[in-house]
PDB file of C-alpha atoms in Angstrom:
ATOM      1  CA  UNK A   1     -37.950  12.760 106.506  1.00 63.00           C
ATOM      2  CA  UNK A   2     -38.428   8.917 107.635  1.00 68.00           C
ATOM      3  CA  UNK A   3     -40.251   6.656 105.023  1.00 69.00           C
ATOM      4  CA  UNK A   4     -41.379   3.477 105.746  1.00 71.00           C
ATOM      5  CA  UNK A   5     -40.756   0.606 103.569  1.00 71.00           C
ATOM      6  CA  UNK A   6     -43.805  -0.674 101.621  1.00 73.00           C
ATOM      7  CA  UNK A   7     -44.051  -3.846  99.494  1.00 77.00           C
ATOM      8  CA  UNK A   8     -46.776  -4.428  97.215  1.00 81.00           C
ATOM      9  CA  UNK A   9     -47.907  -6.915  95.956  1.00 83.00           C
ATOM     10  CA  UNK A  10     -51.337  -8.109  94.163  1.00 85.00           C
ATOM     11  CA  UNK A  11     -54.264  -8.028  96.555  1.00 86.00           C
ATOM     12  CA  UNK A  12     -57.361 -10.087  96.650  1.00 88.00           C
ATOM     13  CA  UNK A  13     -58.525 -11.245  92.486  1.00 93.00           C
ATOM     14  CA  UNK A  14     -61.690 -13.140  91.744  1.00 93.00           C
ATOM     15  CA  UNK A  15     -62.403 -16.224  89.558  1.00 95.00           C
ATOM     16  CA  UNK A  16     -65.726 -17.977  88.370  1.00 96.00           C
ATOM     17  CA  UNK A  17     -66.910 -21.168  88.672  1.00 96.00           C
ATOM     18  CA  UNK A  18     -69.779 -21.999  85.521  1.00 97.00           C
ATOM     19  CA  UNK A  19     -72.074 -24.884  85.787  1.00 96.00           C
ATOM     20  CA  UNK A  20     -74.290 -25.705  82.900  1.00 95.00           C
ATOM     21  CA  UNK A  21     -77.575 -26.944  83.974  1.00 92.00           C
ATOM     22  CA  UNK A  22     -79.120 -28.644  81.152  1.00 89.00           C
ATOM     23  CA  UNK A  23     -83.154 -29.372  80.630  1.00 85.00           C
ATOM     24  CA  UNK A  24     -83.538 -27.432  84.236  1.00 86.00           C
ATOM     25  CA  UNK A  25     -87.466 -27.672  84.498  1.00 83.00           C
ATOM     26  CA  UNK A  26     -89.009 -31.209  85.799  1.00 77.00           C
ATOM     27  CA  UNK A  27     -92.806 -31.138  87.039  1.00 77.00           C
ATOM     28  CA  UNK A  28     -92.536 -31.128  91.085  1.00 72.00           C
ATOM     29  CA  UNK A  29     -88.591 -31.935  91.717  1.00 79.00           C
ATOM     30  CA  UNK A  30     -85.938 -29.790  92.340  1.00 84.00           C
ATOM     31  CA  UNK A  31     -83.069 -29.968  89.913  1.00 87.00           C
ATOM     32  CA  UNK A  32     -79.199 -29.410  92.087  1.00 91.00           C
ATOM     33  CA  UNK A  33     -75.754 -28.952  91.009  1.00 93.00           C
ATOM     34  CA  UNK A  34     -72.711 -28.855  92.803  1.00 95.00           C
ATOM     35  CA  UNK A  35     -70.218 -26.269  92.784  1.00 96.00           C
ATOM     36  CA  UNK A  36     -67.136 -26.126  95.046  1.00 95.00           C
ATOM     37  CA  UNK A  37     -65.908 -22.759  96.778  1.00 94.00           C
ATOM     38  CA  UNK A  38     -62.584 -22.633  96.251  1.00 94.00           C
ATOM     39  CA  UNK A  39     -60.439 -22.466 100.292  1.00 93.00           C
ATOM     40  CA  UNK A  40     -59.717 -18.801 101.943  1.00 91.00           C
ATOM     41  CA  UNK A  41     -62.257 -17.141  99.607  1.00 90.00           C
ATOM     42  CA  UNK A  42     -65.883 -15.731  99.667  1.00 87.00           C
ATOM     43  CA  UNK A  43     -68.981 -15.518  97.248  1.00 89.00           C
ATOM     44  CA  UNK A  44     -68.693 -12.199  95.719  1.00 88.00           C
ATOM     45  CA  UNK A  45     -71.325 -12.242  93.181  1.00 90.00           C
ATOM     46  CA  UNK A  46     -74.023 -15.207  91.509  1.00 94.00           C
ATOM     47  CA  UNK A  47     -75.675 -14.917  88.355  1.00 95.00           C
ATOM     48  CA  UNK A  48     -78.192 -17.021  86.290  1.00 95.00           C
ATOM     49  CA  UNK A  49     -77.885 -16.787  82.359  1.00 95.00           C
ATOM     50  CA  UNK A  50     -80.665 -18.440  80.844  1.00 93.00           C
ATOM     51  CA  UNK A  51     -79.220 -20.269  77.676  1.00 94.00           C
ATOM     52  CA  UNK A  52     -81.743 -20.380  75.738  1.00 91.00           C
ATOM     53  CA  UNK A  53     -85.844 -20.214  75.972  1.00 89.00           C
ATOM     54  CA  UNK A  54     -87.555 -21.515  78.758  1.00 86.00           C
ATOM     55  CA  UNK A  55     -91.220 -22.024  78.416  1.00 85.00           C
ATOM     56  CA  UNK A  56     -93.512 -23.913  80.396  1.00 84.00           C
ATOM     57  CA  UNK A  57     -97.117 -25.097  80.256  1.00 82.00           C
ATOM     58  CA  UNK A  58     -98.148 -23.896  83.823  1.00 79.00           C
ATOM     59  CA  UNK A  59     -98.095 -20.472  85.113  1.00 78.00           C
ATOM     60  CA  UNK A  60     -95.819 -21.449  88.336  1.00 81.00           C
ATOM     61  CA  UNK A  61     -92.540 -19.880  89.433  1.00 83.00           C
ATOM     62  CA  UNK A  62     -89.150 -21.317  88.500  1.00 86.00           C
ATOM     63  CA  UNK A  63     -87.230 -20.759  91.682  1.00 89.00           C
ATOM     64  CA  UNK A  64     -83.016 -21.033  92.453  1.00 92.00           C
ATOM     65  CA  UNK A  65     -81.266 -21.105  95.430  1.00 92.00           C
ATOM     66  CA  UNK A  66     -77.779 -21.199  96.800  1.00 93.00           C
ATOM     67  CA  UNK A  67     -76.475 -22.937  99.602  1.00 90.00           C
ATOM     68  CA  UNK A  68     -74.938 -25.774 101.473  1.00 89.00           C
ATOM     69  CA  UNK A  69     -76.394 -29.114 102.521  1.00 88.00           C
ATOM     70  CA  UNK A  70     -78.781 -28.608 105.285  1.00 85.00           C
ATOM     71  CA  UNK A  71     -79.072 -24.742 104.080  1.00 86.00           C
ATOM     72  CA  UNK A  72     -80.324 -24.812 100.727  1.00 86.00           C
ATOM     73  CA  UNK A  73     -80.841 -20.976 100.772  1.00 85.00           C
ATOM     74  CA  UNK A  74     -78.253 -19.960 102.707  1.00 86.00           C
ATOM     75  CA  UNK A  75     -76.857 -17.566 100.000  1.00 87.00           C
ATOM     76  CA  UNK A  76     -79.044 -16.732  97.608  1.00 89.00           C
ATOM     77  CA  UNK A  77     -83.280 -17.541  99.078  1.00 85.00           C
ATOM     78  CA  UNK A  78     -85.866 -18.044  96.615  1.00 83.00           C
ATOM     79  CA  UNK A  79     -84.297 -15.608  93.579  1.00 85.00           C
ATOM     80  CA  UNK A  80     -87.809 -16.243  90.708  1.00 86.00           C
ATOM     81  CA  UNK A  81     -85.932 -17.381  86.988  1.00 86.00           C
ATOM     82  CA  UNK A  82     -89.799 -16.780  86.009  1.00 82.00           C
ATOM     83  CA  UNK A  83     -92.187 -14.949  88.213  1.00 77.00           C
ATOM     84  CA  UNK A  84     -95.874 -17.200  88.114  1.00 72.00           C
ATOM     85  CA  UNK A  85     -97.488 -14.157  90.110  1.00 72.00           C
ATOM     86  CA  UNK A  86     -97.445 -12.632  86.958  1.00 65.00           C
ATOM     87  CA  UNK A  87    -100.286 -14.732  85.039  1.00 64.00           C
ATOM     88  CA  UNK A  88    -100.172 -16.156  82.113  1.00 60.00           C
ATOM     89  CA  UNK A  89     -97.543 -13.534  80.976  1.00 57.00           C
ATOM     90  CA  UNK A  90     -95.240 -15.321  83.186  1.00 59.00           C
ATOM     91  CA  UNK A  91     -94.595 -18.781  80.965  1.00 81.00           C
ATOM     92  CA  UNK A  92     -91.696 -17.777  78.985  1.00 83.00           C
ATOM     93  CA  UNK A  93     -87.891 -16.587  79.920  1.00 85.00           C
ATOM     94  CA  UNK A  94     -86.041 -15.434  77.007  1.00 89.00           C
ATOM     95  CA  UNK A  95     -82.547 -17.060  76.290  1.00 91.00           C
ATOM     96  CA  UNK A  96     -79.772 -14.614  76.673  1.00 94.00           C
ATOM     97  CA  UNK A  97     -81.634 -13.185  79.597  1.00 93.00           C
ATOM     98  CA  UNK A  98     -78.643 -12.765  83.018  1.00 95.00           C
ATOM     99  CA  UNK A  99     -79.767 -12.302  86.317  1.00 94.00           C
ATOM    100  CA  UNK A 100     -77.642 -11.380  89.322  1.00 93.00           C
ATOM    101  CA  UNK A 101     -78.731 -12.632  92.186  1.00 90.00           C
ATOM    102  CA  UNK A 102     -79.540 -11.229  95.674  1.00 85.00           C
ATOM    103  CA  UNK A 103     -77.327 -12.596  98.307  1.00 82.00           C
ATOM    104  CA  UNK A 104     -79.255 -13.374 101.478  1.00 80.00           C
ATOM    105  CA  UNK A 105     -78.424  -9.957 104.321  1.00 69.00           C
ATOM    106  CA  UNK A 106     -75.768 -10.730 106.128  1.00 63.00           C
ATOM    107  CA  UNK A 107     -73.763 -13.932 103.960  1.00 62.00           C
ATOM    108  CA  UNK A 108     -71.340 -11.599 101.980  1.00 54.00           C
ATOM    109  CA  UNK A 109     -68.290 -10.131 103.023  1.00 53.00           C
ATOM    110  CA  UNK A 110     -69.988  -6.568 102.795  1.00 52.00           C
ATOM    111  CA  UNK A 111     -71.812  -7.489 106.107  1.00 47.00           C
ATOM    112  CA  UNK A 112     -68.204  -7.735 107.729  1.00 51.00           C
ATOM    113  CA  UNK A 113     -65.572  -9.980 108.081  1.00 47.00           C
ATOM    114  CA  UNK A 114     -65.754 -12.448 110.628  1.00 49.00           C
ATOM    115  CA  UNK A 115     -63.062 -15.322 110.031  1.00 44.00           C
ATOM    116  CA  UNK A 116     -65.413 -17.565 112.388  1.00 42.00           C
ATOM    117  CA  UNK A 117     -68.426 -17.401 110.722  1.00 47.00           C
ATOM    118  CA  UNK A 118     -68.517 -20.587 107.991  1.00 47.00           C
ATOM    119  CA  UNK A 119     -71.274 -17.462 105.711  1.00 53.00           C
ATOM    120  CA  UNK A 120     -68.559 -15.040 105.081  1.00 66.00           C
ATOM    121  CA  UNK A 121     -64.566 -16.345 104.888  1.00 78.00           C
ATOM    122  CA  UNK A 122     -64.113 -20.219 104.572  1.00 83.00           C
ATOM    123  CA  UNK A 123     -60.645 -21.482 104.949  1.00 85.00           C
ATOM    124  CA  UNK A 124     -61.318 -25.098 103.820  1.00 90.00           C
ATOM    125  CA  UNK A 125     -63.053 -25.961 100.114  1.00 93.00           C
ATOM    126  CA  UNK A 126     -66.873 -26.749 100.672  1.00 92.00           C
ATOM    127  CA  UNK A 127     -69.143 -27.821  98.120  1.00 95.00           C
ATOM    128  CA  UNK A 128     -72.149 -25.320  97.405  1.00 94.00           C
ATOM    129  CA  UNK A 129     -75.708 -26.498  96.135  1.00 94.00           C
ATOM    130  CA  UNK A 130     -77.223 -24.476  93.848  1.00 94.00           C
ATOM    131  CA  UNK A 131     -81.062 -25.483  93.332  1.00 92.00           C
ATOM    132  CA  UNK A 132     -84.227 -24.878  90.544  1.00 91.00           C
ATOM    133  CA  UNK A 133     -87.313 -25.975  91.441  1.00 87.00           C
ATOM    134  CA  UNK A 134     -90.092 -25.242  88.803  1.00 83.00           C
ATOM    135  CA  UNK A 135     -93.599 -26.249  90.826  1.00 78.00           C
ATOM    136  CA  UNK A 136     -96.220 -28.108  88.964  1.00 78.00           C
ATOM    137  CA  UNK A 137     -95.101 -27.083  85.522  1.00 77.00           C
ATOM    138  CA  UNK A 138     -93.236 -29.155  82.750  1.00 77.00           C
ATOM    139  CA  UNK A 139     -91.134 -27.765  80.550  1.00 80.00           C
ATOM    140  CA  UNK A 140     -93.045 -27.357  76.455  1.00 81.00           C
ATOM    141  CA  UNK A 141     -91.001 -29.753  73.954  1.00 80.00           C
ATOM    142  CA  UNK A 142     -88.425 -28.208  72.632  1.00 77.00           C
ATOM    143  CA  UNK A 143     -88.055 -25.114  74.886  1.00 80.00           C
ATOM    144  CA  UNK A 144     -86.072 -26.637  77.923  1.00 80.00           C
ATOM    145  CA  UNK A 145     -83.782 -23.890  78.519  1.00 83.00           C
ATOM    146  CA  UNK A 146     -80.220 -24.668  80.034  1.00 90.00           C
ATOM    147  CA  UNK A 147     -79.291 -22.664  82.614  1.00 93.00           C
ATOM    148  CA  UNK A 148     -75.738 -21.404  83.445  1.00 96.00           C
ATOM    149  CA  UNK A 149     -74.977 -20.752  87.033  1.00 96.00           C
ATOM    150  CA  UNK A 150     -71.502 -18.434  88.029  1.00 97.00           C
ATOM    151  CA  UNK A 151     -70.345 -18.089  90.901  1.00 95.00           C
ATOM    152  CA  UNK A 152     -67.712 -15.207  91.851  1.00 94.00           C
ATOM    153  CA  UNK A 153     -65.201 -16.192  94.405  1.00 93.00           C
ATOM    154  CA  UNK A 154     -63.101 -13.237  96.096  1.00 90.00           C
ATOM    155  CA  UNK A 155     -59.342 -14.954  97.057  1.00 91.00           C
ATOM    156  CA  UNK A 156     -57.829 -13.766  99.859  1.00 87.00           C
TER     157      UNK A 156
END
């Protein structure tokens, strides 16, 4: 019987990259951070820990997004921190609370892999903008609430 020789060696692994977005929530202006994707590797997950409460005087959506310059949502479109739709139910987010976030169809490596396409592998760092916007409302004194953003990177 013939055997072919096989190496192994460690396959793809995963890091994080944690941005801390303090006092997130300003009347009418979107708050950004930067956060660099690391070369030859994709997003493989985002999530949004909310530090501690947020609570605001407006019933109005607190919105992030993930993407690059000229793309804002190119990743992750229009993921609601707080949901205004709600009523006035919808003023307070709970620190401790962790979202995952939907990726956008189509800009994770699940929709294939396509080392072309800038969405799915990139072979060069590029800095990612991750955005909150919080409509008309301010944040109430005292209840801020930083936000933590991670990103998962998948290393190829």
């Amino acid at each position: 019987m013939a055997f072919s020789t096989r190496h192994q060696v460690p396959g793809s692994m995963t890091s994080s990259t944690k941005v801390l977005v303090k006092e997130p929530i300003v009347n009418g202006t979107a708050k950004s951070v930067f956060i660099d994707q690391p070369a030859n590797s994709v997003i493989d997950g985002v999530f949004v820990h909310v530090v501690s409460d947020i609570v605001i005087d407006a019933v109005e959506d607190v919105t992030f997004k993930l993407g690059v310059d000229g793309a804002l949502g190119k990743f992750v479109s229009a993921f609601d921190i707080l949901d205004g739709s709600d009523g006035t139910n919808a003023k307070t987010v709970k620190g401790g609370t962790v979202y995952k976030a939907s990726m956008v169809s189509g800009s994770d490596y699940s929709a294939g892999s396509n080392s072309t396409d800038e969405v799915v592998l990139v072979t060069a760092r590029r800095e990612l903008i991750a955005t909150i916007t919080s409509g008309a409302a301010n944040a109430v004194a005292g209840s801020h609430g930083d936000i933590e953003i991670h990103v998962v990177f998948r290393h190829f």
